[in-house]
Coordinates of C-alpha atoms in Angstrom, one line a residue:
X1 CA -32.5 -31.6 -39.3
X2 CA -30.0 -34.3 -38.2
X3 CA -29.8 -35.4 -42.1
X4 CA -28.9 -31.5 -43.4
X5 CA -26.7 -31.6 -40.0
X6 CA -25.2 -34.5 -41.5
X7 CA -25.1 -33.6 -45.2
X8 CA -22.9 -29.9 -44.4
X9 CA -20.4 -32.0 -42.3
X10 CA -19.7 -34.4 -45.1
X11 CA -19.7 -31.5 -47.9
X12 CA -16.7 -29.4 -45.7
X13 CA -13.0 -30.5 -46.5
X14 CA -11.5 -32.8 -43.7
X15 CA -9.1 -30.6 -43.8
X16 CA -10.6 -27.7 -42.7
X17 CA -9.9 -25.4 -39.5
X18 CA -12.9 -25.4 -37.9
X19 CA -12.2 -23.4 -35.0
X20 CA -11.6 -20.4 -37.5
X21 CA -15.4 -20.2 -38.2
X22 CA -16.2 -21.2 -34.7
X23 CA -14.4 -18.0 -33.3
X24 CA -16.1 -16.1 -36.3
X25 CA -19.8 -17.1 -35.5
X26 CA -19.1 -16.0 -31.5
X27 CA -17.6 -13.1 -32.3
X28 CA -20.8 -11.9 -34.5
X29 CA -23.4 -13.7 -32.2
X30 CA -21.4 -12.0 -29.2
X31 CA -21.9 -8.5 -30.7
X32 CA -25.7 -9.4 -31.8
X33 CA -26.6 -10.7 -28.0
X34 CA -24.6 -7.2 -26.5
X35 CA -26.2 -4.8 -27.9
X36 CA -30.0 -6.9 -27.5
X37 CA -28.8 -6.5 -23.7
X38 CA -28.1 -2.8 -23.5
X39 CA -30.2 -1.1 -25.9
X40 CA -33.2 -0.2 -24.7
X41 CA -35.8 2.3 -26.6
X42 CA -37.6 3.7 -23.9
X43 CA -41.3 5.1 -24.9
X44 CA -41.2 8.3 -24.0
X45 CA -44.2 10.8 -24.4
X46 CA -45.0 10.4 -28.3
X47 CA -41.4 9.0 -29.2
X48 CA -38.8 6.8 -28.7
X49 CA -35.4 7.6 -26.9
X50 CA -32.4 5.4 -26.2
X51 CA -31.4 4.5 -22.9
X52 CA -28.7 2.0 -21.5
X53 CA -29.5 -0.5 -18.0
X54 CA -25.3 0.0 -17.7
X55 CA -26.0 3.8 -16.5
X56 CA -28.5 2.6 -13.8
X57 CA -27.0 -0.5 -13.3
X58 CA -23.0 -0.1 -13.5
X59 CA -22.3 -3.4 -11.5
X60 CA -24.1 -4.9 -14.8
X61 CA -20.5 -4.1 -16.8
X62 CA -19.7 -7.4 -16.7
X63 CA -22.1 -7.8 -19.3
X64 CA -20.0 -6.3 -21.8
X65 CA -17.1 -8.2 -21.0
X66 CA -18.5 -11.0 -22.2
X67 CA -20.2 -10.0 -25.5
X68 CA -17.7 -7.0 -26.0
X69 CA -16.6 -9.8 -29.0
X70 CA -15.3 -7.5 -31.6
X71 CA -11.3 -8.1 -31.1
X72 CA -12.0 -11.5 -31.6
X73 CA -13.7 -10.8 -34.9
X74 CA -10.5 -8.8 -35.4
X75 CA -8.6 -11.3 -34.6
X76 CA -10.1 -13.5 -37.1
X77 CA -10.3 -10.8 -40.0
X78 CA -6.7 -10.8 -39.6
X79 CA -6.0 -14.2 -40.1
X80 CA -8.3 -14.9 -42.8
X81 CA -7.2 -11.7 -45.0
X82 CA -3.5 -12.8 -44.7
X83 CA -4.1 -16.2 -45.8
X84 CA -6.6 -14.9 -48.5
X85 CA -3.9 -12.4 -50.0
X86 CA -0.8 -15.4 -50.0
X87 CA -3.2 -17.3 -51.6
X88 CA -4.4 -15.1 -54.0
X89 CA -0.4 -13.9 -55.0
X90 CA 0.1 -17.7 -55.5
X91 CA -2.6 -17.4 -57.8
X92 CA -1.2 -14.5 -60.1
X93 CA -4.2 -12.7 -58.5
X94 CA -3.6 -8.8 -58.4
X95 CA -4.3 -6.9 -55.6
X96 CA -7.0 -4.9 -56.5
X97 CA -8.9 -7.6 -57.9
X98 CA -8.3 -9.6 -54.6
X99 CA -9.4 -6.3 -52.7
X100 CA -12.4 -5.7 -55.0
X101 CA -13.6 -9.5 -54.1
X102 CA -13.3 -9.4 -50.7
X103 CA -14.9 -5.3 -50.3
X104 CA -17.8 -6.6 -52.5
X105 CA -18.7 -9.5 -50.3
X106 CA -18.1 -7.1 -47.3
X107 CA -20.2 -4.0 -48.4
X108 CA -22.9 -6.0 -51.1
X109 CA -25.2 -6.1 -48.2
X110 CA -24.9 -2.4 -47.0
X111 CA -26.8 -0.8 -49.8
X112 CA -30.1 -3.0 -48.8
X113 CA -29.6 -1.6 -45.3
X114 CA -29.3 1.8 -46.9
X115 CA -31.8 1.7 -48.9
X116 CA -34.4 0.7 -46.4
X117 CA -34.0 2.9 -43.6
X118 CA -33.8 5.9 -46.1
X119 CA -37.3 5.0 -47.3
X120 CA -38.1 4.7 -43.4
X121 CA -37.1 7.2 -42.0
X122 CA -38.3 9.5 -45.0
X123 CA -41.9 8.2 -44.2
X124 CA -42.0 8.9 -40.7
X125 CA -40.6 12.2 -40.7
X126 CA -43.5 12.7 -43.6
X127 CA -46.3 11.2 -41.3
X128 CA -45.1 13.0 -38.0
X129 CA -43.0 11.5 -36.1
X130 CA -40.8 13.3 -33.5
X131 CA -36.9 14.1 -35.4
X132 CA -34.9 13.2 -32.2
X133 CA -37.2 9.3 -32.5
X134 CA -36.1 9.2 -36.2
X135 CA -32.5 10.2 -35.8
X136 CA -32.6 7.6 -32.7
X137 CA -34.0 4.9 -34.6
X138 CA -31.5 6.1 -37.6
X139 CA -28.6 6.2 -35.6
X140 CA -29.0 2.6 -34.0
X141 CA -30.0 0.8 -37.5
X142 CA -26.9 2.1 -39.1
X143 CA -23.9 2.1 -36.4
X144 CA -22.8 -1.2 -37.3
X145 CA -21.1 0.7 -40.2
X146 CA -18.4 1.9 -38.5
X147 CA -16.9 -1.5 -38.0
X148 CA -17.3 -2.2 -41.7
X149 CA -15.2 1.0 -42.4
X150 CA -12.3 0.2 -40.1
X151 CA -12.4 -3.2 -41.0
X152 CA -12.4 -2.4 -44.8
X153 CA -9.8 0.3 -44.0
X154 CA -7.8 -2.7 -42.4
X155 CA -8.2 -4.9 -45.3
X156 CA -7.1 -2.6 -48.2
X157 CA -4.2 -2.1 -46.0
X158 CA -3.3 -6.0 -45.3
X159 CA -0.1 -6.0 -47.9
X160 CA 1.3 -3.3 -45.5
X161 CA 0.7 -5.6 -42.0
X162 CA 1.2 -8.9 -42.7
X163 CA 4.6 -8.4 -40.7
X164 CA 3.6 -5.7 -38.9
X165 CA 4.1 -6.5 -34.8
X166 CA 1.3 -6.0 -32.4
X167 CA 3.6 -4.1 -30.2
X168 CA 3.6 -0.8 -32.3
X169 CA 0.0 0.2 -32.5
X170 CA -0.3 -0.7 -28.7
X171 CA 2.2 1.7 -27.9
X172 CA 0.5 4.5 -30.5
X173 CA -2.9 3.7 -28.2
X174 CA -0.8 3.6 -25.1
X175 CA 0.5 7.3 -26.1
X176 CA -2.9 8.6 -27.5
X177 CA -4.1 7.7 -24.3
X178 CA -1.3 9.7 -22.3
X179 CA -2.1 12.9 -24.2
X180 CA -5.6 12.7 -23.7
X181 CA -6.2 11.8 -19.8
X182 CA -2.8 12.6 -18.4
X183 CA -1.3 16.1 -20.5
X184 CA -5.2 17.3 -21.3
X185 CA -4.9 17.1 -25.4
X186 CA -7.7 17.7 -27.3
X187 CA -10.2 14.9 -27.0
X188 CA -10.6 14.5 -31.2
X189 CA -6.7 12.8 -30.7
X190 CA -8.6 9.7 -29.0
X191 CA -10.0 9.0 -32.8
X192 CA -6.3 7.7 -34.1
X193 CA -7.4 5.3 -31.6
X194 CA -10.3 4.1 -34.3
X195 CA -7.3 2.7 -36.3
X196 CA -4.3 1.8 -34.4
X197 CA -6.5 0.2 -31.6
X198 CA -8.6 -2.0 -33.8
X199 CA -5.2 -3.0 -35.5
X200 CA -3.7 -5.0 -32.6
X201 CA -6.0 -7.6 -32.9
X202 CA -5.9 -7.5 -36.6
X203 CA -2.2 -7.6 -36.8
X204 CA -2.4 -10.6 -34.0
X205 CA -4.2 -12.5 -36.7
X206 CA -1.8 -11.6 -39.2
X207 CA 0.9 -13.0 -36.5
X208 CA -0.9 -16.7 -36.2
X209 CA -0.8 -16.8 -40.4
X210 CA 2.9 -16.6 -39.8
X211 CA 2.7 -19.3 -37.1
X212 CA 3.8 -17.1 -34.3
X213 CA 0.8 -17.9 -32.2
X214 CA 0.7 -22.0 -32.1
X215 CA 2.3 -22.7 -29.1
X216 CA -0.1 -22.2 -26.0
X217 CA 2.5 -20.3 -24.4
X218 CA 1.6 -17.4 -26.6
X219 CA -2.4 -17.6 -25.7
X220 CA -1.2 -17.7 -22.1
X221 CA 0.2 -14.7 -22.3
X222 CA -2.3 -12.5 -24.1
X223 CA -5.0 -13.7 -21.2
X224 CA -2.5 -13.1 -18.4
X225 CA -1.0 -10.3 -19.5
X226 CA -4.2 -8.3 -21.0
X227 CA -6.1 -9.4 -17.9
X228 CA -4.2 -7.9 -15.6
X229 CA -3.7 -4.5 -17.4
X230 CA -7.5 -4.2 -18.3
X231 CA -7.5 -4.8 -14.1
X232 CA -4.7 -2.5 -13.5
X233 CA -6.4 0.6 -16.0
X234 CA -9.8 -0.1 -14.4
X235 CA -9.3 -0.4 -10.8
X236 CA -6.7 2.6 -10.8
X237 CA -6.2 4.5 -14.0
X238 CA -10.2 5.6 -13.7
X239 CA -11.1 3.6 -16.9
X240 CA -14.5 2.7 -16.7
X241 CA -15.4 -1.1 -16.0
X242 CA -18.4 -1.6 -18.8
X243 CA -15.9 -2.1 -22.4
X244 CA -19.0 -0.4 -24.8
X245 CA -20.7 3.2 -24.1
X246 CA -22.8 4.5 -21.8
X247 CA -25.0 6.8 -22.6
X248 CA -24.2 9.9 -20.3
X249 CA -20.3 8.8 -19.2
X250 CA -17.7 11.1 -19.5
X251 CA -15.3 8.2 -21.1
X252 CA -16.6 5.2 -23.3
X253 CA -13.7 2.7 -23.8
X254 CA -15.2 2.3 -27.2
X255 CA -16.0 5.6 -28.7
X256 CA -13.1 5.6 -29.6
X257 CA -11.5 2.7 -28.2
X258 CA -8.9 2.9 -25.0
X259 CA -5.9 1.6 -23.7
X260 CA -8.5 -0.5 -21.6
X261 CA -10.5 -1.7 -24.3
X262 CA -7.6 -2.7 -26.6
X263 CA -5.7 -4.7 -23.4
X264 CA -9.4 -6.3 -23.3
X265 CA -9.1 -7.1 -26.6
X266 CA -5.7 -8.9 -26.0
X267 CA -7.1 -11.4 -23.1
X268 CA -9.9 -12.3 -25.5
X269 CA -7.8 -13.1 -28.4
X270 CA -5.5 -14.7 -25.7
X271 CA -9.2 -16.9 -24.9
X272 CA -9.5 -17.5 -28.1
X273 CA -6.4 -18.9 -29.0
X274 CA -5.9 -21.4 -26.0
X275 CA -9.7 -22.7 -27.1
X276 CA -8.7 -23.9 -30.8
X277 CA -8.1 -27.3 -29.6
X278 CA -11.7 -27.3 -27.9
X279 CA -13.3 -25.7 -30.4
X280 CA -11.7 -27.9 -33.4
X281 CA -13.3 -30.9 -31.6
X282 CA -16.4 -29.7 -30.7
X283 CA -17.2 -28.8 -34.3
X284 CA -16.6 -32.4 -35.2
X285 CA -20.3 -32.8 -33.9
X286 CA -22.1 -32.2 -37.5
X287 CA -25.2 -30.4 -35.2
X288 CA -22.8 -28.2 -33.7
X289 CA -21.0 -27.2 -37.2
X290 CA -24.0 -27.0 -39.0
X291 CA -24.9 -24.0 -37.3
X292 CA -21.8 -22.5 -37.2
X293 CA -21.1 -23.2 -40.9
X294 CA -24.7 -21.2 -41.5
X295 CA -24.2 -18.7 -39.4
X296 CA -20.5 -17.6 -41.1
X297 CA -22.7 -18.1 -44.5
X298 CA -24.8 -15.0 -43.2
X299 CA -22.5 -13.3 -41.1
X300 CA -22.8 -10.0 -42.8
X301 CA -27.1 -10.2 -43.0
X302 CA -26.8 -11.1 -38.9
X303 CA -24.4 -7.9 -38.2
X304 CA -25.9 -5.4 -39.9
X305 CA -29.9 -6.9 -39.6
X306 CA -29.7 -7.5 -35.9
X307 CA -30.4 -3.6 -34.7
X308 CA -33.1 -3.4 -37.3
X309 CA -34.9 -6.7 -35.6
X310 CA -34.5 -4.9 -32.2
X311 CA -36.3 -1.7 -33.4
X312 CA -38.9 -3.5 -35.8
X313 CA -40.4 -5.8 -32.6
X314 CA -40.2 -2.4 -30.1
X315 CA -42.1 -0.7 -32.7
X316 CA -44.5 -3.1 -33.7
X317 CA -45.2 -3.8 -29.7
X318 CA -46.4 -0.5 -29.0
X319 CA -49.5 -1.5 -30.4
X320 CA -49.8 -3.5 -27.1
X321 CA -49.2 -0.6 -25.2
X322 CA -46.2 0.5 -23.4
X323 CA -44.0 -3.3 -22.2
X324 CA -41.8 -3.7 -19.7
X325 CA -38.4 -4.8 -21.3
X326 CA -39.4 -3.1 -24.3
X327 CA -40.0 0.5 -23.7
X328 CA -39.7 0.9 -20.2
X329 CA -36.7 2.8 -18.4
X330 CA -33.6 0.2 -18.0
X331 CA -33.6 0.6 -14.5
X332 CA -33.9 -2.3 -12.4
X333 CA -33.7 -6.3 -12.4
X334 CA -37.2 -6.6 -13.7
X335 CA -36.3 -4.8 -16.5
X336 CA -33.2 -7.3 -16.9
X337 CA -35.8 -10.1 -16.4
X338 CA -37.8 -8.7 -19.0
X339 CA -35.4 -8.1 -21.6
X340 CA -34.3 -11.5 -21.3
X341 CA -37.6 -12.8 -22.3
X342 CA -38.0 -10.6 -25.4
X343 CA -34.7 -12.2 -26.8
X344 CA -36.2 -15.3 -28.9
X345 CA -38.8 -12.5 -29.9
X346 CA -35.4 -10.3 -31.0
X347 CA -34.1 -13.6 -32.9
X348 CA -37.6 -14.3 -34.6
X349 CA -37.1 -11.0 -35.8
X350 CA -34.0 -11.5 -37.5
X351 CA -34.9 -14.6 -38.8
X352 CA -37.3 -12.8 -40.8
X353 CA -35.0 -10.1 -41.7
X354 CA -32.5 -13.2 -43.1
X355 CA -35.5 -14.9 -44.9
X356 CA -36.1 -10.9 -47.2
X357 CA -31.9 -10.2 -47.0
X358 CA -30.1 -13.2 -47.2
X359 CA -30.0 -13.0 -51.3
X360 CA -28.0 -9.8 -51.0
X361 CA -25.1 -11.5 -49.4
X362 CA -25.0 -14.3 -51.8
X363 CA -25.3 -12.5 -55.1
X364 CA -21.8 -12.0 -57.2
X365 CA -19.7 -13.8 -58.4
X366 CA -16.3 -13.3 -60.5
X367 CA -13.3 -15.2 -59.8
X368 CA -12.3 -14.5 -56.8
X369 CA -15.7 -13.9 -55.1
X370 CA -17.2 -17.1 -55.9
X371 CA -18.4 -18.9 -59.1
X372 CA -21.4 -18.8 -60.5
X373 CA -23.3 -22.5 -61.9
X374 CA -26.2 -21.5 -63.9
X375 CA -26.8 -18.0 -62.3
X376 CA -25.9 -19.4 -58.3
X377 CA -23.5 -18.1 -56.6
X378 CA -21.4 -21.2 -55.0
X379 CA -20.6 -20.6 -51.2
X380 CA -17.3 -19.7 -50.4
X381 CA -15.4 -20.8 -47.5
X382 CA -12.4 -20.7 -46.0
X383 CA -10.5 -23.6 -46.5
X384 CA -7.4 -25.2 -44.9
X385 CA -4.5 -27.3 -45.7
X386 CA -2.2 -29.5 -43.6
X387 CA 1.4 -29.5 -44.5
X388 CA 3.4 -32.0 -43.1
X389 CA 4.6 -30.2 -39.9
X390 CA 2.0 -28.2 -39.0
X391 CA -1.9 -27.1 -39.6
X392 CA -2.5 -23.6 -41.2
X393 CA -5.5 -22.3 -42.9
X394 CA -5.4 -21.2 -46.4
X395 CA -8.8 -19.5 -48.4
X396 CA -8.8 -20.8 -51.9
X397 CA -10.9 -20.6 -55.0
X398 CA -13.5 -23.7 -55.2
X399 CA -13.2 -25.8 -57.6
X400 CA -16.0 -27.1 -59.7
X401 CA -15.3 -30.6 -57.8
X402 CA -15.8 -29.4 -54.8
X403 CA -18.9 -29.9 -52.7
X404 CA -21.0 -26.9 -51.6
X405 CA -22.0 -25.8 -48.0

């Protein structure tokens, strides 16, 4: 393992920004460890039902703080789509090819998804089994698609914000908000929030491409700044403290997202950016990078396998009977204790999931989603450039020189 360690850190460019993958790989591992934490499918009668230990346990909301990850993914996406669409106008790339690469790799490994749990849930409701269990299990394996929507919404539209400031969709959340909670407008307003909340950390990344976001100063300010609101909106606003749903509460800062959630989103990106340095020369361990490197590689098989591994191992242990962690009520610190020991049980399952899966994010090809030697796809990776004054990341076709990850 220390040779392959060894072998991916040679094969990346020295030039590479590390700590773009590194926030990448939290951000999706983040998301992955949340939702093992606080989905539970409780066995109830001859079905299954989905419960939440934040609704019995609200002082666990910290919890969500820290694997809430997705406006550092944002964050990221931002970044990396800016660069990717300079680059590819350098090029002579057009935009809808450039679009039509990057909404292939992004949706390639949805129709796999798809196609499974249509075949699933076809056969259970043919052998029996309880419509509200199907449409539970249903609903969970396929909710990760509603990030891939926004974020291929966001991506189409990347032309339009590279220099678009952060400031303006905060202000259209801040005012959905208003009209919502404090004049009593319809409650389907919250969903422009789907958009313009998301955007503020997409447009963020779009600000570091320009290099507005190198000094620290700037990092310190997101933390400060969207720590203190997110306080502010929680403690006396009546935002609720947990930053993902709970099943039952009158307000979930995520469904659609809130004032509170996007602030939340501005101290982690704030995080984020203050731990480049760190991260930069952590990954300079080849152990460390080799992981990260394969787990941006399979980002897409993680995200949308990761519900599926949850539900396979809950299903497959009733056999066993009815397990604490696994299909009892989420209502005490033994199920917490519990649930933390089914985790490497959760990850064994999505191993296997990336072992059947892994092929469909790796297939294609073209020129600007990878090249193809003798029917393989080559990997493609972002890759970065140091001009003289200062370090910026730039994604750029492979050449057939270059070394594969």
């Amino acid at each position: 393992m220390r040779r392959a360690a060894e072998r991916i850190d040679a094969a990346t460019p020295a030039s590479r920004d590390r700590a773009v993958d590194a926030l990448r790989a939290f951000a999706i591992l983040g998301v992955v460890l949340g939702h093992w934490l606080v989905t539970a499918l409780v066995a109830d009668g001859g079905g299954l039902r989905a419960a939440s230990p934040l609704h019995a346990m609200p002082w666990l909301a910290p919890v969500s703080w820290a694997f809430q990850t997705l406006a550092v993914f944002f964050l990221v996406g931002g970044h990396v789509a800016t660069l990717g669409y300079a680059s590819a106008r350098a090029r002579g790339t057009s935009y809808g090819r450039w679009l039509s690469a990057r909404l292939s790799r992004l949706f390639r490994p949805v129709a796999a998804v798809l196609a499974l749990w249509t075949v699933t849930a076809a056969l259970l409701l043919l052998t029996g089994a309880e419509y509200a269990t199907v449409h539970t299990l249903v609903k969970l394996a396929l909710s990760p698609l509603w990030f891939l929507l926004v974020f291929a919404a966001l991506t189409a539209a990347t032309p339009l914000l590279t220099r678009l400031h952060p400031l303006w969709p905060l202000v259209v959340v801040l005012h959905v908000d208003l009209l919502r909670f404090g004049f009593g407008a319809p409650a389907w307003l919250g969903w422009i929030n789907l958009a313009a909340g998301w955007l503020v950390p997409y447009t963020l990344g779009a600000a570091w491409t320009r290099g507005e976001l190198e000094h620290r100063r700037a990092g310190r300010l997101l933390l400060a700044g969207g720590t203190a609101a997110t306080a502010a909106l929680v403690a006396w606003a009546g935002y609720p403290a947990s930053m993902v749903g709970v099943p039952g509460a009158e307000v979930s800062n995520l469904n659609p997202p809130t004032l509170a959630a996007v602030t939340f989103g501005l101290a982690q990106c704030g995080l984020a950016l203050l731990l480049r340095d760190r991260l930069r020369g952590a990954m300079r361990r080849p152990a460390v990078w080799a992981v990260v490197a394969l787990v941006n590689l399979s980002a897409m098989t993680i995200f949308l396998w990761h519900q599926t591994a949850l539900m396979a191992t809950t299903v497959t242990g009733l056999l066993g009977g009815r397990l604490s962690g696994l299909h009892t009520s989420p209502e005490g610190l033994d199920w917490v204790v519990a649930r933390l020991a089914w985790l490497p049980v959760f990850a064994l399952g999505l191993a296997a999931c990336w072992v059947a899966f892994r092929s469909f994010e790796r297939e294609g090809g073209g020129r600007d989603g990878g090249r193809r030697d003798g029917g393989r796809r080559r990997s493609r990776i972002v890759r970065v450039h140091r001009p003289p004054e200062r370090v910026t990341a730039e994604p750029t076709e492979r050449t057939e020189g270059d070394r594969r990850v």
